[in-house]
Amino acid sequence: FFNARGGGAAGGGPIQWFHSLPPVTRLWLGSTLTVTALANFDVLQWTDLDLTHLTDVLGKASNNTSSSSVLLFGRLEIWRLLTCFLYIGKFGWHSIINLHLMTQISSRYESMGPICTRRIFVPHQNNPQLLQRQQRNNQNNNYPYYSKGETSDYICALLFGVTGILLSQFYLLPYLGDTFHHHYRFFHRHLTFYTLYIWSKHYPQHNVNLFGVVMKAAYLPFAYLVMGYALSNGEVVPMDMIHGMFVGHLYYYLACVVPTVLGRGRVVIWTPGVLIDLCHWLEGRRVGGVNDDDVDGGEPIVVDTDGVIGG
């Protein structure tokens, strides 16, 4: 699954197109289609997939007033922490548009190179050539991360987004009043616009075509925000978009701005080593140590993906 490399659009039908997607995007799309289809065909009940509060993971016993009984007898429903991001509602044009946007944004961000949060650790002394290249790379930019993002960095970013969206939804937004706090049960669009925002910040000068209007990627999230507000005739503020963009801005600030300000290898967030090794193992790469691709001193590889996003 992870060995198949995304290569853009592919001919030959939907199966070939699906396998041409980058691995994380393919996993995200496949999981979303599976969960949504099972719920639409009544194999699963959508009420078993939503998340109205973090206490929902404790099961039906969470309504009990005795906290001890909740801890002892509550039926854990951990899957809700993920399924609330994977169900997109009843099949229709709205769900198709959301799937299209999610797939294009995720595929584009993953293919162009996600933000790298893998820390540069002490070089391997037993490899003089690798040591020299790594030291040169670190001296050139004095940056605590490697220059190229990869699969593990994207997964780490998604995990940050999932955690940030849920924590802010239940423990921050309620204190800001009804204007900002909407009682969402599902957060698929939140995560989509989280990804869109960090992509637009990472590649702000990239040209995109939104329904025939050419603009820089830096303006794309706000263009969608205006469109969402206009399509509701100004009656509904698209808080799911704003919420996702807010968490995306927090991630970008912690991953890109803070290390630049602090310098000398001090970071706030980083990709866990176990996640890096797991992704390398799934991709058939060397597990542990430093890969040659990590220390080439280059910038992320940008592919030509100009096209229509959402149209």
CSV table of N, CA, C and O in Angstrom, one decimal, residues 13 46 52 94 96 98 117 124 126 130 173 180 198 221 235 241 271 283:
chain,number,residue,atom,x,y,z
A,13,GLY,N,-9.0,4.0,-15.8
A,13,GLY,CA,-10.2,3.8,-15.0
A,13,GLY,C,-9.9,4.2,-13.5
A,13,GLY,O,-8.8,4.7,-13.1
A,46,TRP,N,-25.1,6.2,11.7
A,46,TRP,CA,-24.2,7.4,11.8
A,46,TRP,C,-24.1,7.9,13.3
A,46,TRP,O,-23.2,8.5,13.6
A,52,THR,N,-20.0,14.1,19.9
A,52,THR,CA,-20.6,15.4,20.4
A,52,THR,C,-19.8,15.9,21.5
A,52,THR,O,-19.9,17.1,21.9
A,94,HIS,N,-23.1,17.5,-2.4
A,94,HIS,CA,-22.3,18.1,-1.4
A,94,HIS,C,-21.2,17.2,-0.9
A,94,HIS,O,-20.0,17.6,-0.8
A,96,ILE,N,-19.9,14.7,-2.7
A,96,ILE,CA,-18.9,14.6,-3.8
A,96,ILE,C,-18.0,15.7,-3.9
A,96,ILE,O,-16.8,15.6,-4.1
A,98,ASN,N,-17.1,17.7,-1.5
A,98,ASN,CA,-16.1,17.6,-0.3
A,98,ASN,C,-15.0,16.6,-0.6
A,98,ASN,O,-13.9,16.8,-0.2
A,117,THR,N,9.0,18.0,9.8
A,117,THR,CA,9.2,18.2,11.2
A,117,THR,C,10.0,17.1,11.8
A,117,THR,O,10.0,16.8,13.0
A,124,HIS,N,26.0,10.6,12.3
A,124,HIS,CA,26.6,9.3,12.5
A,124,HIS,C,28.1,9.5,12.3
A,124,HIS,O,28.6,9.8,11.2
A,126,ASN,N,30.4,7.3,12.2
A,126,ASN,CA,31.0,6.2,11.4
A,126,ASN,C,30.9,6.4,9.9
A,126,ASN,O,31.2,5.5,9.1
A,130,LEU,N,28.6,11.3,5.1
A,130,LEU,CA,27.3,11.7,5.6
A,130,LEU,C,27.4,12.7,6.7
A,130,LEU,O,26.6,13.7,6.7
A,173,LEU,N,-13.6,26.7,22.1
A,173,LEU,CA,-14.7,27.5,21.4
A,173,LEU,C,-15.9,27.7,22.2
A,173,LEU,O,-16.6,28.7,22.1
A,180,PHE,N,-19.1,31.6,17.7
A,180,PHE,CA,-17.9,30.8,17.3
A,180,PHE,C,-18.1,29.3,17.5
A,180,PHE,O,-17.4,28.5,16.9
A,198,ILE,N,-2.4,24.8,5.6
A,198,ILE,CA,-0.9,24.6,5.8
A,198,ILE,C,-0.3,24.4,4.4
A,198,ILE,O,0.9,24.8,4.2
A,221,PRO,N,-7.5,29.6,0.6
A,221,PRO,CA,-8.4,29.3,1.8
A,221,PRO,C,-9.4,30.4,2.0
A,221,PRO,O,-10.6,30.2,2.3
A,235,GLU,N,-26.1,34.1,5.5
A,235,GLU,CA,-26.8,33.7,6.7
A,235,GLU,C,-26.0,32.8,7.7
A,235,GLU,O,-26.3,32.8,8.9
A,241,MET,N,-14.8,25.8,8.2
A,241,MET,CA,-13.6,26.2,7.5
A,241,MET,C,-12.7,27.1,8.4
A,241,MET,O,-11.5,26.9,8.4
A,271,THR,N,8.3,15.1,14.5
A,271,THR,CA,7.7,13.8,14.1
A,271,THR,C,8.4,12.7,15.0
A,271,THR,O,9.6,12.6,15.1
A,283,GLU,N,7.5,1.7,3.5
A,283,GLU,CA,7.9,2.1,2.2
A,283,GLU,C,9.1,1.3,1.7
A,283,GLU,O,9.6,1.5,0.6
